[in-house]
Short mmCIF file of C-alpha atoms in Angstrom, two decimals:
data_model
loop_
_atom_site.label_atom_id
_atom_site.label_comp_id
_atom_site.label_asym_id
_atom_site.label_seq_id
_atom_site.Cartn_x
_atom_site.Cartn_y
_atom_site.Cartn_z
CA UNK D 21 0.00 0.00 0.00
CA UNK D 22 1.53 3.60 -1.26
CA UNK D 23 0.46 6.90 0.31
CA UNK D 24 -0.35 9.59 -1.64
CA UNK D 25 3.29 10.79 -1.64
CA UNK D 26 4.60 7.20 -2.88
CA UNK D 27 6.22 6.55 0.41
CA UNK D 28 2.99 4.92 1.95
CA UNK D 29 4.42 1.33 2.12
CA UNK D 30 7.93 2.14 3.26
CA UNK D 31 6.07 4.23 6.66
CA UNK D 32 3.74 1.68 7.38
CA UNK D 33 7.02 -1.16 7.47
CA UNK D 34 8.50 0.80 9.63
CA UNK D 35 5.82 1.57 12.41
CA UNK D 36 5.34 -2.29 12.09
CA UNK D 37 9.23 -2.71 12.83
CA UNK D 38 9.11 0.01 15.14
CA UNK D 39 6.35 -1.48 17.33
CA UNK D 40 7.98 -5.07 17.31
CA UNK D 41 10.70 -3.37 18.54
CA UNK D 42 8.66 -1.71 21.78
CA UNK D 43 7.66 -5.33 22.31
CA UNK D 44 10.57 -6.92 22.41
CA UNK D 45 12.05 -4.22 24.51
CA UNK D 46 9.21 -4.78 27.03
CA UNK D 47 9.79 -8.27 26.92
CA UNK D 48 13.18 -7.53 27.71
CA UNK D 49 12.89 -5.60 30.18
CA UNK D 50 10.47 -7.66 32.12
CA UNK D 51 12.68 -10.49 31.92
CA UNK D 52 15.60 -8.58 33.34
CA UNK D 53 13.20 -7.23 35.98
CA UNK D 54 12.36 -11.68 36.97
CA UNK D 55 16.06 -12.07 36.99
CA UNK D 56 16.36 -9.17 39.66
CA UNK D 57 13.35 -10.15 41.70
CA UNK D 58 14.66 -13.85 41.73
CA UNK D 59 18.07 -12.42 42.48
CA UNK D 60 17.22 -11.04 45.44
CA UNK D 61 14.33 -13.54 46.74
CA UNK D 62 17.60 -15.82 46.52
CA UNK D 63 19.53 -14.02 48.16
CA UNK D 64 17.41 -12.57 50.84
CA UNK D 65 16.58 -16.02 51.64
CA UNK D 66 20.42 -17.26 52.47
CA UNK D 67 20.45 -20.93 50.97
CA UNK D 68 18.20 -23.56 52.73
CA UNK D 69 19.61 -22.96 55.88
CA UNK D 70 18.60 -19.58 56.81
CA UNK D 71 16.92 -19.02 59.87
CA UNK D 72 13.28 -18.33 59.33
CA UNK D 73 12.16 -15.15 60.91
CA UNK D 74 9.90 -15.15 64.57
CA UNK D 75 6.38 -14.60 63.97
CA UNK D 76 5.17 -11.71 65.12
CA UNK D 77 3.25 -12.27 68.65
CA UNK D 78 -0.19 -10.50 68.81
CA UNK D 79 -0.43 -7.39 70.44
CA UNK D 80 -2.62 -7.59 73.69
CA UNK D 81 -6.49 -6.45 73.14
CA UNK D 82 -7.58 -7.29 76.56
CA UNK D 83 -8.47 -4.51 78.78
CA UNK D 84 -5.89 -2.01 80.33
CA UNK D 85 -4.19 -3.78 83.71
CA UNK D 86 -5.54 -1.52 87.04
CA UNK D 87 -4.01 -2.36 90.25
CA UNK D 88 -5.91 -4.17 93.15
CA UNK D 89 -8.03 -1.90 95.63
CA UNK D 90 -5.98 -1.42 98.74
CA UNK D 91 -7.75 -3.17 101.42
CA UNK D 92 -7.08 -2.77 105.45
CA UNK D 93 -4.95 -5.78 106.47
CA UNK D 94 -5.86 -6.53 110.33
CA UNK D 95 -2.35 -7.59 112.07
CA UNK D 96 -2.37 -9.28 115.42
CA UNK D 97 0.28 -9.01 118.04
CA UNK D 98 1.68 -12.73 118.36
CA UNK D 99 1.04 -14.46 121.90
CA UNK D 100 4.50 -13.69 124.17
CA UNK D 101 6.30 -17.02 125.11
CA UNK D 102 5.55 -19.07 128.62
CA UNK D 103 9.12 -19.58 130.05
CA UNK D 104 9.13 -22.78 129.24
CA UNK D 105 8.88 -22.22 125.60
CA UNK D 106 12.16 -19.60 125.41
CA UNK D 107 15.38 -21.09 124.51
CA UNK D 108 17.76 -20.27 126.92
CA UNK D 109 21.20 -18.83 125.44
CA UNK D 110 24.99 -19.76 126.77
CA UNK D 111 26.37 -16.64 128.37
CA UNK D 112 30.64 -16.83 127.47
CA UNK D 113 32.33 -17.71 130.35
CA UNK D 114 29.44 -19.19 132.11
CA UNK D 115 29.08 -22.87 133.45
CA UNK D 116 25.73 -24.31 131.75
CA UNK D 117 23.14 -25.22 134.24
CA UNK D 118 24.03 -28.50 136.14
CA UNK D 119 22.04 -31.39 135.34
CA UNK D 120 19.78 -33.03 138.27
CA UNK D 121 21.64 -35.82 139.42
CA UNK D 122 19.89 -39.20 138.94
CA UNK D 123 19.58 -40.08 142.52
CA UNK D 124 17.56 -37.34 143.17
CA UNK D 125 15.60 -37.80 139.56
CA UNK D 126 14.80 -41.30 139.98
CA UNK D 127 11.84 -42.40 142.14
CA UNK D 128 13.30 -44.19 145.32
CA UNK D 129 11.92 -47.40 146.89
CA UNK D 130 11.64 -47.27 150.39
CA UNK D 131 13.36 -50.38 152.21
CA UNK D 132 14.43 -51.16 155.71
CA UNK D 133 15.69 -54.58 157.29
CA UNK D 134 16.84 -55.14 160.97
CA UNK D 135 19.59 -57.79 162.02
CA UNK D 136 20.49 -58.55 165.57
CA UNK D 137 24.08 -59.62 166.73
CA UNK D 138 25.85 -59.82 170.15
CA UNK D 139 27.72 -56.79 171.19
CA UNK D 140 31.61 -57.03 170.91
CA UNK D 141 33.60 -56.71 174.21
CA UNK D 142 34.67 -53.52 173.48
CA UNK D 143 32.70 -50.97 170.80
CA UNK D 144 35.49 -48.34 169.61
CA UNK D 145 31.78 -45.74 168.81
CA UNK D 146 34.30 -43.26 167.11
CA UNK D 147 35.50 -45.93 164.76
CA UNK D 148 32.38 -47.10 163.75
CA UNK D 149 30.04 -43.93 163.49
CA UNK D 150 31.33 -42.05 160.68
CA UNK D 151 28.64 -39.69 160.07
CA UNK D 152 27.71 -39.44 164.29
CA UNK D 153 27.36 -41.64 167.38
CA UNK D 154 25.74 -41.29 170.56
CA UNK D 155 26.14 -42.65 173.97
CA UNK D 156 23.85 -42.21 177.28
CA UNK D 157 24.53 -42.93 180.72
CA UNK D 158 28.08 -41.54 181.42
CA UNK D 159 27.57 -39.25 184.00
CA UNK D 160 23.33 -39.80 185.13
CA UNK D 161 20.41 -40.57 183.79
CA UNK D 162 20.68 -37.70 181.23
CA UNK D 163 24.18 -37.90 180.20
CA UNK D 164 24.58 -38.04 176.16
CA UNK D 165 27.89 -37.73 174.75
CA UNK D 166 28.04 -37.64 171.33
CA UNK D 167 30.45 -37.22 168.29
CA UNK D 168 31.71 -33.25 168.40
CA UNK D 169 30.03 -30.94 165.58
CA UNK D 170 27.33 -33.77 164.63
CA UNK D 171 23.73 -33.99 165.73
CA UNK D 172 22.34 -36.56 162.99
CA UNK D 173 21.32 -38.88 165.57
CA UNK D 174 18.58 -37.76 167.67
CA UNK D 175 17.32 -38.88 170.94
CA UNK D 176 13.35 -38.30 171.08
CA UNK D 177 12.91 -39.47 174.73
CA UNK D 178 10.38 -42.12 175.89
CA UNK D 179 9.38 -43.19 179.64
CA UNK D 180 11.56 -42.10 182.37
CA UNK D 181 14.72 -43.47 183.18
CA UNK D 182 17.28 -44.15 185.43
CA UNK D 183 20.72 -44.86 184.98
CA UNK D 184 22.95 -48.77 185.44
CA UNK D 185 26.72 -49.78 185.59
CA UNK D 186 27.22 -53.04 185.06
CA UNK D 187 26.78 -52.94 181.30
CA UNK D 188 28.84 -56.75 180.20
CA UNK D 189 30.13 -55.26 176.84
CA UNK D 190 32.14 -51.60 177.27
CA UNK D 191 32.34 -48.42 175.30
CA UNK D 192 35.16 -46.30 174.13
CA UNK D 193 35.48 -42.77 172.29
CA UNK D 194 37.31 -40.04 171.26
CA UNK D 195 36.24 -36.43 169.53
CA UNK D 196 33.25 -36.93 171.76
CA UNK D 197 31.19 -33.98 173.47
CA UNK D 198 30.73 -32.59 175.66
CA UNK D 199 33.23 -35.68 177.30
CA UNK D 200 35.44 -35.80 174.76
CA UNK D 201 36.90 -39.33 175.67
CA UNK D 202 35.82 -42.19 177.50
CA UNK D 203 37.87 -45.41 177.89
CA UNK D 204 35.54 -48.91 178.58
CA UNK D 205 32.72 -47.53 180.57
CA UNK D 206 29.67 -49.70 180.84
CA UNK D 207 27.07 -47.12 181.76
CA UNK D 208 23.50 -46.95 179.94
CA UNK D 209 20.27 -46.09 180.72
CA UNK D 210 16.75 -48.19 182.01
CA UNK D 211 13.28 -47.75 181.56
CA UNK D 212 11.31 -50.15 183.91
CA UNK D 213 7.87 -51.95 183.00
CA UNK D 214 5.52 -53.82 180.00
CA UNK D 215 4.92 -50.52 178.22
CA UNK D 216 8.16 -48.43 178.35
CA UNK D 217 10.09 -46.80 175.64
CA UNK D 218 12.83 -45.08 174.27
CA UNK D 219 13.07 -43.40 170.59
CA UNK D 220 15.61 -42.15 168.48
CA UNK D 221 15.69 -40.68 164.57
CA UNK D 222 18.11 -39.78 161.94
CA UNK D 223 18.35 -39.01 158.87
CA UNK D 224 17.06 -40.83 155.56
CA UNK D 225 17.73 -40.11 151.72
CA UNK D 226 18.38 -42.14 148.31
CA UNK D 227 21.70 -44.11 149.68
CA UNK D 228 21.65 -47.15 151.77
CA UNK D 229 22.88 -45.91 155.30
CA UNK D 230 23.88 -48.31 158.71
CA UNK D 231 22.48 -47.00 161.59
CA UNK D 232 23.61 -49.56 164.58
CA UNK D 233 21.24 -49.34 167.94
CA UNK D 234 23.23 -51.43 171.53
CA UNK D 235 20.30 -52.31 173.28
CA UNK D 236 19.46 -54.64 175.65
CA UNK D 237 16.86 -56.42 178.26
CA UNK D 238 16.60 -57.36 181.72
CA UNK D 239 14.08 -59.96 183.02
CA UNK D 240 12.14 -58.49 179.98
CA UNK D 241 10.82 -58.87 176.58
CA UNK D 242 11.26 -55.79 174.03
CA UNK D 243 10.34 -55.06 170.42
CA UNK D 244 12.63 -52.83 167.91
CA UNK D 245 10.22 -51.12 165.57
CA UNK D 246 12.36 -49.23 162.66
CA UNK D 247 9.98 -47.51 160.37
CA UNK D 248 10.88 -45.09 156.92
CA UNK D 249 8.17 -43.91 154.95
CA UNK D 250 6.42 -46.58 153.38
CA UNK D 251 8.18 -49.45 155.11
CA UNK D 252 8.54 -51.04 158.47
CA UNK D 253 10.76 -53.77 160.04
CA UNK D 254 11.01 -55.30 163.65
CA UNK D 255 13.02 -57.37 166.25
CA UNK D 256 12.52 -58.85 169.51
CA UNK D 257 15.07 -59.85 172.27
CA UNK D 258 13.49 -61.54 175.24
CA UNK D 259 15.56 -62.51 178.86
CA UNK D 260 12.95 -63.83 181.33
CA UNK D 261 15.88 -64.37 184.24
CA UNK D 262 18.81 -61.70 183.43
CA UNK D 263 20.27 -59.07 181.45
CA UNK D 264 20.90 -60.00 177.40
CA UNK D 265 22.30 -57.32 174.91
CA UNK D 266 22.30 -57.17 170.98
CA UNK D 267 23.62 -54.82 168.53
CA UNK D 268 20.48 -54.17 166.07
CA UNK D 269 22.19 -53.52 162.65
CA UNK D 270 19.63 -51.22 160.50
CA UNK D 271 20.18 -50.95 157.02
CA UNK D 272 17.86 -48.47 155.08
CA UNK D 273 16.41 -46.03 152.15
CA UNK D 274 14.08 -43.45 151.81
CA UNK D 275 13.50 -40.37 149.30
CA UNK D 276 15.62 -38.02 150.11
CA UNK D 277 14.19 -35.08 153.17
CA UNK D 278 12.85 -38.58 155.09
CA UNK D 279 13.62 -39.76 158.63
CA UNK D 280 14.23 -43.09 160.09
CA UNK D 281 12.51 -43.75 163.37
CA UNK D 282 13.65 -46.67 165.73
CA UNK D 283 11.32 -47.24 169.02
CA UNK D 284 12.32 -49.81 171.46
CA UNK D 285 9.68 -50.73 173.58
CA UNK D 286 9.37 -53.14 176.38
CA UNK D 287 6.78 -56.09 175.37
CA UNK D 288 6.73 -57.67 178.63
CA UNK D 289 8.29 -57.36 182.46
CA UNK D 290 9.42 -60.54 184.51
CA UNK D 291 10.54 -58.74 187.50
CA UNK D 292 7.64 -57.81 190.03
CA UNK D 293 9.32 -54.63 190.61
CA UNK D 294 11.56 -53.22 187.42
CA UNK D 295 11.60 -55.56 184.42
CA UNK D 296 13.45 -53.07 182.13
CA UNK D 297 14.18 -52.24 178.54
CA UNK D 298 17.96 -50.36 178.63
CA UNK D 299 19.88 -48.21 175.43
CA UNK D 300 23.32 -48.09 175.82
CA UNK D 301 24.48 -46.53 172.29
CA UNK D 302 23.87 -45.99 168.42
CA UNK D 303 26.49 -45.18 165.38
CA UNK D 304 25.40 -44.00 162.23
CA UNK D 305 27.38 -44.73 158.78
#
């Protein structure tokens, strides 16, 4: 096809060239603009081993956080200690409290047993009473010596009595008081008729103690009662026709603060006149 200047076909090629060329260009271009895009995906992504980026965490939509009300809190004083409840703290340089010895802890059974013996020939009473001793009859009827400084061994009287010398066994001292020696005397003290007595106490406690009682009978019949709290032992010594003597060996225990008490008490008189219980001495060890 010719225009009307005879050029018509030549123009009409070339806007047909000219517009394949704007396509291919386009083309072109959007190719190259792929490449790029893939380029970059690539390497934004880093190879296959990229770390994949954290989601995103939701932003909270609840409602706004208010603090709690302030509400009066009601505080009670706590209860003060009993003293047996606070702990009791060492002081430096202080002994701790001593423990309670187990004597005194322990519960103690009361016991008490009487044996009778004769009376040696001679009774050394400052040998034998460690603790005290006691004799009657030096002097008179009311003569007691015993051991200077003690007083354990007490003399609680009884009926009345009178005062002998012709005691078979004798009795010897030193430290005494208010004589403070006597060398084999024999004296004692009597109490005549069924009925009389004489009485003496001493001490008591946890440990087994020996408290040793010379007494005798003449054309009589007498009864040792020894008695702690909670138990009770006796002897008897009888003579219907003369004078017979024993040494009453009294072993006992008591709680600790208790007493022994010996009574010796005539059972029976054989004499119309003076059948008599006599005491001549006591040690206590």
């Amino acid at each position: 096809m010719q225009g009307e200047d005879g050029t018509g076909p030549v123009a009409i090629t070339g806007r047909h060239r000219a517009g394949h060329r704007w396509w291919r260009l386009a083309a072109a271009a959007a190719v190259a603009v792929t490449a790029v895009v893939t380029i970059m995906q690539i390497a934004g992504a880093g190879g296959p081993e990229a770390a994949v980026p954290e989601a995103e965490l939701p932003l909270w939509t609840g409602a706004p956080w208010t603090p709690p009300p302030n509400r009066p809190v009601s505080i009670a004083p706590l209860p003060s200690p009993s003293p047996s409840e606070i702990a009791s703290v060492p002081v430096a340089d202080q002994d701790p409290p001593a423990s309670p010895s187990r004597s005194s802890a322990a519960p103690v059974t009361p016991t008490v047993s009487v044996t009778a013996a004769p009376v040696p020939a001679v009774v050394d009473l400052s040998a034998e009473g460690r603790q005290d001793w006691a004799h009657w009859g030096l002097a008179d009827a009311t003569s007691l010596n015993r051991r200077r400084g003690a007083g354990a061994i007490e003399d609680l009287g009884g009926t009345p009595r009178g005062r002998y010398d012709n005691n078979p066994q004798r009795f010897t001292w030193t430290g005494g008081s208010p004589a403070g020696t006597a060398t084999g005397t024999p004296t004692g003290v009597y109490s005549c008729g069924q009925g009389a007595t004489m009485s003496l106490r001493a001490p008591a406690g946890p440990s087994v103690r020996t408290l040793r009682v010379y007494a005798g009978v003449w054309m009589a019949a007498g009864r040792l009662t020894v008695s702690v709290p909670g138990a009770t032992a006796t002897r008897t010594l009888e003579n219907r026709d003369g004078i017979s003597t024993n040494r009453f060996e009294i072993r006992y225990r008591a709680p600790a603060g208790a007493e022994v008490t010996v009574t010796w008490t005539a059972t029976a008189s054989y004499h119309p006149s003076c059948g008599n219980i006599d005491l001549q001495a006591a040690t206590l060890s």
